[in-house]
Amino acid sequence: EPQTQLAAALAQLLEAQRQAVTALIERQTPKAMQRRKQLPAALQRELNRIVVGLEPQFAAQVERAITDMIQRSGAAAMHSLGVDMDFDVTNAAVVDFLRSYAIDLAGNISRSTLATVTQAIDDGLSEGLSSGDIATRVLDTGEFSAGRAEAIARSETARAYVAGEEQGWQQSGVVEGKKWLLAPNSCEFCKAAASEMNRHVTDLGNNFYDQGHVLTGTDGGRLGLDYSPVKGPPLHPNCRCDIQAVLKD
């Protein structure tokens, strides 16, 4: 299953990062670490090299896992329209999407990991902790946990499924655009998204929301959409919404 494949690839990536980051911290002498109040530039560069250096291998694994999901959802989307044609996963637009999706996901995960780990190290240095204690502080962030791998895999396979639907609609030639399909018992942010976005038809391939947009929920809460542009659900972890095709006249 794509979600299982992606979770396994993520777990492998995070474990490799954990081992390398922990080894880097523990190579620092305790006295040298305790004299510093913030992460030295040389150590930051090495940390960046470790985390970012694993991206290409992970991106290739993501692309393999997501290709299967795109194939399934694209075919299902075309079948639901009654279109008598097969979904082409080798279509140039699909291939480009898969490649950029995998690269973007790998980059997003690395940036999140770097930010969290750097903050944990800086905090440890400012508190005068030893290298061993700082390494423990980094592990306690949960950035390298199996739970994080599962949560990301769950959200990203849902995102890929919706993207596959849109790719299928594009290949069908009978779909004008898309609307937000609200799931039962949705949160205030999904309700707000459906209310705002369904006042008009969004063209296929276009964003519902740009990256960085702050969405105000129906109860007044605020959700920063900082992860990526929102082309469709999931809007947040465990989101169950979908998109709906708007057919051409």
mmCIF file of C-alpha atoms in Angstrom:
data_model
loop_
_atom_site.group_PDB
_atom_site.id
_atom_site.type_symbol
_atom_site.label_atom_id
_atom_site.label_comp_id
_atom_site.label_asym_id
_atom_site.label_seq_id
_atom_site.Cartn_x
_atom_site.Cartn_y
_atom_site.Cartn_z
ATOM 1 C CA GLU A 1 0.000 0.000 0.000
ATOM 2 C CA PRO A 2 1.272 3.523 -0.804
ATOM 3 C CA GLN A 3 0.807 4.799 2.762
ATOM 4 C CA THR A 4 2.767 1.866 4.171
ATOM 5 C CA GLN A 5 5.515 2.350 1.579
ATOM 6 C CA LEU A 6 5.755 6.055 2.310
ATOM 7 C CA ALA A 7 5.768 5.534 6.082
ATOM 8 C CA ALA A 8 8.590 3.001 5.718
ATOM 9 C CA ALA A 9 10.621 5.403 3.537
ATOM 10 C CA LEU A 10 10.039 8.215 6.032
ATOM 11 C CA ALA A 11 11.030 6.048 8.986
ATOM 12 C CA GLN A 12 14.239 5.106 7.169
ATOM 13 C CA LEU A 13 15.017 8.761 6.397
ATOM 14 C CA LEU A 14 14.329 9.959 9.935
ATOM 15 C CA GLU A 15 16.396 7.163 11.464
ATOM 16 C CA ALA A 16 19.347 7.992 9.192
ATOM 17 C CA GLN A 17 19.024 11.662 10.145
ATOM 18 C CA ARG A 18 18.757 10.758 13.842
ATOM 19 C CA GLN A 19 21.919 8.688 13.783
ATOM 20 C CA ALA A 20 23.911 11.314 11.898
ATOM 21 C CA VAL A 21 22.700 14.272 13.968
ATOM 22 C CA THR A 22 23.244 12.454 17.274
ATOM 23 C CA ALA A 23 26.754 11.414 16.224
ATOM 24 C CA LEU A 24 27.555 14.997 15.209
ATOM 25 C CA ILE A 25 26.470 16.392 18.571
ATOM 26 C CA GLU A 26 28.225 13.695 20.576
ATOM 27 C CA ARG A 27 31.494 14.331 18.697
ATOM 28 C CA GLN A 28 31.617 17.770 20.276
ATOM 29 C CA THR A 29 33.598 17.854 23.517
ATOM 30 C CA PRO A 30 31.410 18.527 26.584
ATOM 31 C CA LYS A 31 33.493 21.518 27.740
ATOM 32 C CA ALA A 32 33.457 23.099 24.287
ATOM 33 C CA MET A 33 29.685 22.717 24.055
ATOM 34 C CA GLN A 34 29.148 24.203 27.507
ATOM 35 C CA ARG A 35 31.238 27.285 26.636
ATOM 36 C CA ARG A 36 28.973 28.136 23.686
ATOM 37 C CA LYS A 37 25.715 30.019 23.944
ATOM 38 C CA GLN A 38 24.475 29.404 20.396
ATOM 39 C CA LEU A 39 25.105 27.009 17.534
ATOM 40 C CA PRO A 40 28.460 27.783 15.832
ATOM 41 C CA ALA A 41 28.322 28.468 12.086
ATOM 42 C CA ALA A 42 30.546 25.478 11.259
ATOM 43 C CA LEU A 43 28.310 23.124 13.236
ATOM 44 C CA GLN A 44 25.209 24.600 11.589
ATOM 45 C CA ARG A 45 26.707 23.986 8.137
ATOM 46 C CA GLU A 46 27.489 20.389 9.038
ATOM 47 C CA LEU A 47 23.979 19.917 10.402
ATOM 48 C CA ASN A 48 22.512 21.308 7.180
ATOM 49 C CA ARG A 49 24.731 19.019 5.106
ATOM 50 C CA ILE A 50 23.621 15.932 7.037
ATOM 51 C CA VAL A 51 19.892 16.631 6.841
ATOM 52 C CA VAL A 52 19.744 17.960 3.279
ATOM 53 C CA GLY A 53 22.171 15.347 1.950
ATOM 54 C CA LEU A 54 19.605 12.592 2.450
ATOM 55 C CA GLU A 55 16.901 14.346 0.403
ATOM 56 C CA PRO A 56 17.633 12.896 -3.091
ATOM 57 C CA GLN A 57 17.439 9.272 -1.950
ATOM 58 C CA PHE A 58 14.242 9.932 -0.019
ATOM 59 C CA ALA A 59 12.660 11.842 -2.925
ATOM 60 C CA ALA A 60 13.198 8.814 -5.186
ATOM 61 C CA GLN A 61 11.437 6.570 -2.661
ATOM 62 C CA VAL A 62 8.560 9.047 -2.343
ATOM 63 C CA GLU A 63 8.113 9.164 -6.102
ATOM 64 C CA ARG A 64 7.808 5.375 -6.284
ATOM 65 C CA ALA A 65 5.255 5.217 -3.467
ATOM 66 C CA ILE A 66 3.156 8.136 -4.702
ATOM 67 C CA THR A 67 3.098 6.944 -8.323
ATOM 68 C CA ASP A 68 0.891 4.013 -7.299
ATOM 69 C CA MET A 69 -1.511 6.293 -5.435
ATOM 70 C CA ILE A 70 -1.744 8.714 -8.351
ATOM 71 C CA GLN A 71 -2.420 5.812 -10.718
ATOM 72 C CA ARG A 72 -5.257 4.542 -8.523
ATOM 73 C CA SER A 73 -6.952 7.857 -7.854
ATOM 74 C CA GLY A 74 -6.542 9.121 -11.407
ATOM 75 C CA ALA A 75 -8.136 5.987 -12.823
ATOM 76 C CA ALA A 76 -10.941 6.113 -10.247
ATOM 77 C CA ALA A 77 -11.640 9.768 -11.052
ATOM 78 C CA MET A 78 -11.927 9.080 -14.777
ATOM 79 C CA HIS A 79 -14.116 6.037 -14.171
ATOM 80 C CA SER A 80 -16.486 8.088 -11.993
ATOM 81 C CA LEU A 81 -16.935 10.502 -14.899
ATOM 82 C CA GLY A 82 -17.854 7.666 -17.251
ATOM 83 C CA VAL A 83 -14.960 8.554 -19.549
ATOM 84 C CA ASP A 84 -13.989 5.674 -21.853
ATOM 85 C CA MET A 85 -10.222 6.083 -21.635
ATOM 86 C CA ASP A 86 -7.377 4.912 -19.389
ATOM 87 C CA PHE A 87 -5.492 7.160 -17.022
ATOM 88 C CA ASP A 88 -1.945 7.706 -18.321
ATOM 89 C CA VAL A 89 0.542 7.865 -15.459
ATOM 90 C CA THR A 90 3.333 8.448 -18.019
ATOM 91 C CA ASN A 91 1.669 11.672 -19.202
ATOM 92 C CA ALA A 92 4.189 14.546 -19.074
ATOM 93 C CA ALA A 93 2.062 16.557 -16.644
ATOM 94 C CA VAL A 94 1.791 13.591 -14.273
ATOM 95 C CA VAL A 95 5.523 12.844 -14.475
ATOM 96 C CA ASP A 96 6.367 16.491 -13.763
ATOM 97 C CA PHE A 97 3.926 16.553 -10.855
ATOM 98 C CA LEU A 98 5.371 13.385 -9.308
ATOM 99 C CA ARG A 99 8.933 14.627 -9.544
ATOM 100 C CA SER A 100 8.221 18.081 -8.110
ATOM 101 C CA TYR A 101 5.945 16.628 -5.419
ATOM 102 C CA ALA A 102 8.668 14.252 -4.202
ATOM 103 C CA ILE A 103 11.335 16.974 -4.196
ATOM 104 C CA ASP A 104 9.049 19.437 -2.392
ATOM 105 C CA LEU A 105 8.057 16.893 0.261
ATOM 106 C CA ALA A 106 11.678 15.955 0.950
ATOM 107 C CA GLY A 107 12.587 19.645 1.224
ATOM 108 C CA ASN A 108 9.661 20.474 3.518
ATOM 109 C CA ILE A 109 10.563 17.648 5.886
ATOM 110 C CA SER A 110 14.233 18.682 5.946
ATOM 111 C CA ARG A 111 13.393 22.327 6.660
ATOM 112 C CA SER A 112 11.097 21.347 9.526
ATOM 113 C CA THR A 113 13.707 18.983 10.957
ATOM 114 C CA LEU A 114 16.480 21.573 10.710
ATOM 115 C CA ALA A 115 14.408 24.293 12.360
ATOM 116 C CA THR A 116 13.347 22.101 15.273
ATOM 117 C CA VAL A 117 16.760 20.514 15.826
ATOM 118 C CA THR A 118 18.599 23.841 15.580
ATOM 119 C CA GLN A 119 16.249 25.371 18.158
ATOM 120 C CA ALA A 120 16.735 22.394 20.496
ATOM 121 C CA ILE A 121 20.525 22.682 20.239
ATOM 122 C CA ASP A 122 20.464 26.467 20.746
ATOM 123 C CA ASP A 123 18.249 26.042 23.821
ATOM 124 C CA GLY A 124 20.583 23.397 25.210
ATOM 125 C CA LEU A 125 23.646 25.573 24.641
ATOM 126 C CA SER A 126 22.022 28.595 26.282
ATOM 127 C CA GLU A 127 21.225 26.433 29.314
ATOM 128 C CA GLY A 128 24.803 25.159 29.498
ATOM 129 C CA LEU A 129 23.893 21.504 28.844
ATOM 130 C CA SER A 130 26.484 18.883 27.931
ATOM 131 C CA SER A 131 26.649 17.349 24.449
ATOM 132 C CA GLY A 132 24.976 14.188 25.737
ATOM 133 C CA ASP A 133 22.120 16.150 27.311
ATOM 134 C CA ILE A 134 21.690 18.206 24.145
ATOM 135 C CA ALA A 135 21.499 15.022 22.081
ATOM 136 C CA THR A 136 18.741 13.805 24.412
ATOM 137 C CA ARG A 137 16.957 17.166 24.071
ATOM 138 C CA VAL A 138 17.045 16.784 20.273
ATOM 139 C CA LEU A 139 15.567 13.272 20.424
ATOM 140 C CA ASP A 140 12.829 14.471 22.780
ATOM 141 C CA THR A 141 11.525 16.830 20.070
ATOM 142 C CA GLY A 142 9.958 13.831 18.303
ATOM 143 C CA GLU A 143 11.328 14.925 14.918
ATOM 144 C CA PHE A 144 12.796 11.455 14.309
ATOM 145 C CA SER A 145 9.938 9.411 15.766
ATOM 146 C CA ALA A 146 7.884 6.675 14.137
ATOM 147 C CA GLY A 147 4.799 8.679 15.053
ATOM 148 C CA ARG A 148 5.958 11.582 12.912
ATOM 149 C CA ALA A 149 6.644 9.232 9.998
ATOM 150 C CA GLU A 150 3.138 7.751 10.247
ATOM 151 C CA ALA A 151 1.448 11.146 10.552
ATOM 152 C CA ILE A 152 3.263 12.558 7.516
ATOM 153 C CA ALA A 153 2.587 9.426 5.466
ATOM 154 C CA ARG A 154 -1.121 9.563 6.306
ATOM 155 C CA SER A 155 -1.454 13.228 5.313
ATOM 156 C CA GLU A 156 0.697 12.946 2.192
ATOM 157 C CA THR A 157 -1.059 9.891 0.753
ATOM 158 C CA ALA A 158 -4.343 11.746 1.225
ATOM 159 C CA ARG A 159 -2.840 14.750 -0.552
ATOM 160 C CA ALA A 160 -1.556 12.535 -3.367
ATOM 161 C CA TYR A 161 -4.961 10.880 -3.778
ATOM 162 C CA VAL A 162 -6.644 14.257 -4.275
ATOM 163 C CA ALA A 163 -3.876 15.335 -6.664
ATOM 164 C CA GLY A 164 -4.427 12.138 -8.668
ATOM 165 C CA GLU A 165 -8.125 12.902 -8.945
ATOM 166 C CA GLU A 166 -7.281 16.297 -10.409
ATOM 167 C CA GLN A 167 -4.793 14.773 -12.857
ATOM 168 C CA GLY A 168 -7.492 12.332 -13.984
ATOM 169 C CA TRP A 169 -9.961 15.153 -14.489
ATOM 170 C CA GLN A 170 -7.424 17.062 -16.554
ATOM 171 C CA GLN A 171 -6.858 14.048 -18.808
ATOM 172 C CA SER A 172 -10.593 13.457 -19.207
ATOM 173 C CA GLY A 173 -11.128 16.753 -21.007
ATOM 174 C CA VAL A 174 -14.663 17.099 -19.600
ATOM 175 C CA VAL A 175 -13.944 18.907 -16.318
ATOM 176 C CA GLU A 176 -13.981 22.700 -16.081
ATOM 177 C CA GLY A 177 -12.717 23.078 -12.522
ATOM 178 C CA LYS A 178 -13.059 21.987 -8.912
ATOM 179 C CA LYS A 179 -14.830 22.820 -5.675
ATOM 180 C CA TRP A 180 -14.136 21.918 -2.054
ATOM 181 C CA LEU A 181 -16.135 18.866 -0.909
ATOM 182 C CA LEU A 182 -16.715 19.211 2.817
ATOM 183 C CA ALA A 183 -16.565 16.047 4.922
ATOM 184 C CA PRO A 184 -19.214 15.368 7.605
ATOM 185 C CA ASN A 185 -18.442 16.805 11.049
ATOM 186 C CA SER A 186 -15.633 18.939 9.678
ATOM 187 C CA CYS A 187 -13.592 21.417 11.687
ATOM 188 C CA GLU A 188 -14.071 25.178 11.603
ATOM 189 C CA PHE A 189 -11.242 25.641 9.097
ATOM 190 C CA CYS A 190 -12.577 23.155 6.555
ATOM 191 C CA LYS A 191 -16.021 24.741 6.894
ATOM 192 C CA ALA A 192 -14.493 28.149 6.220
ATOM 193 C CA ALA A 193 -12.541 26.812 3.222
ATOM 194 C CA ALA A 194 -15.657 25.256 1.708
ATOM 195 C CA SER A 195 -17.676 28.427 2.288
ATOM 196 C CA GLU A 196 -15.039 30.678 0.731
ATOM 197 C CA MET A 197 -13.918 28.458 -2.126
ATOM 198 C CA ASN A 198 -17.330 27.260 -3.271
ATOM 199 C CA ARG A 199 -18.519 30.755 -4.107
ATOM 200 C CA HIS A 200 -16.777 30.201 -7.444
ATOM 201 C CA VAL A 201 -15.148 27.448 -9.497
ATOM 202 C CA THR A 202 -11.368 27.039 -9.086
ATOM 203 C CA ASP A 203 -9.565 26.088 -12.299
ATOM 204 C CA LEU A 204 -7.813 22.722 -12.391
ATOM 205 C CA GLY A 205 -4.169 23.098 -11.404
ATOM 206 C CA ASN A 206 -4.818 26.310 -9.466
ATOM 207 C CA ASN A 207 -4.510 26.802 -5.715
ATOM 208 C CA PHE A 208 -7.421 27.143 -3.369
ATOM 209 C CA TYR A 209 -5.033 29.061 -1.120
ATOM 210 C CA ASP A 210 -1.472 30.254 -1.628
ATOM 211 C CA GLN A 211 1.251 29.226 0.782
ATOM 212 C CA GLY A 212 1.408 31.604 3.728
ATOM 213 C CA HIS A 213 -2.309 32.443 3.714
ATOM 214 C CA VAL A 214 -3.920 32.685 7.156
ATOM 215 C CA LEU A 215 -7.372 31.096 7.178
ATOM 216 C CA THR A 216 -9.959 32.315 9.661
ATOM 217 C CA GLY A 217 -12.241 29.508 10.827
ATOM 218 C CA THR A 218 -15.989 29.740 11.288
ATOM 219 C CA ASP A 219 -15.448 29.933 15.062
ATOM 220 C CA GLY A 220 -12.829 32.665 14.768
ATOM 221 C CA GLY A 221 -9.708 30.493 14.999
ATOM 222 C CA ARG A 222 -6.747 31.180 12.739
ATOM 223 C CA LEU A 223 -4.770 28.588 10.765
ATOM 224 C CA GLY A 224 -1.534 29.511 9.000
ATOM 225 C CA LEU A 225 -1.171 27.588 5.728
ATOM 226 C CA ASP A 226 2.623 27.621 5.774
ATOM 227 C CA TYR A 227 3.383 24.056 4.681
ATOM 228 C CA SER A 228 2.641 24.357 0.962
ATOM 229 C CA PRO A 229 0.133 25.888 -1.473
ATOM 230 C CA VAL A 230 -3.314 24.363 -0.949
ATOM 231 C CA LYS A 231 -4.511 22.798 -4.201
ATOM 232 C CA GLY A 232 -6.974 20.622 -2.315
ATOM 233 C CA PRO A 233 -7.383 18.656 0.917
ATOM 234 C CA PRO A 234 -5.983 17.714 3.336
ATOM 235 C CA LEU A 235 -6.079 21.157 4.873
ATOM 236 C CA HIS A 236 -4.603 19.806 8.111
ATOM 237 C CA PRO A 237 -3.618 16.405 9.597
ATOM 238 C CA ASN A 238 -6.534 13.928 9.614
ATOM 239 C CA CYS A 239 -8.585 16.122 7.252
ATOM 240 C CA ARG A 240 -11.257 14.008 5.501
ATOM 241 C CA CYS A 241 -12.428 16.519 2.894
ATOM 242 C CA ASP A 242 -12.150 15.941 -0.859
ATOM 243 C CA ILE A 243 -12.573 17.870 -4.102
ATOM 244 C CA GLN A 244 -15.558 17.792 -6.464
ATOM 245 C CA ALA A 245 -15.423 18.040 -10.244
ATOM 246 C CA VAL A 246 -17.324 20.801 -12.016
ATOM 247 C CA LEU A 247 -18.105 19.595 -15.533
ATOM 248 C CA LYS A 248 -17.911 21.669 -18.671
ATOM 249 C CA ASP A 249 -21.212 22.734 -20.224
#
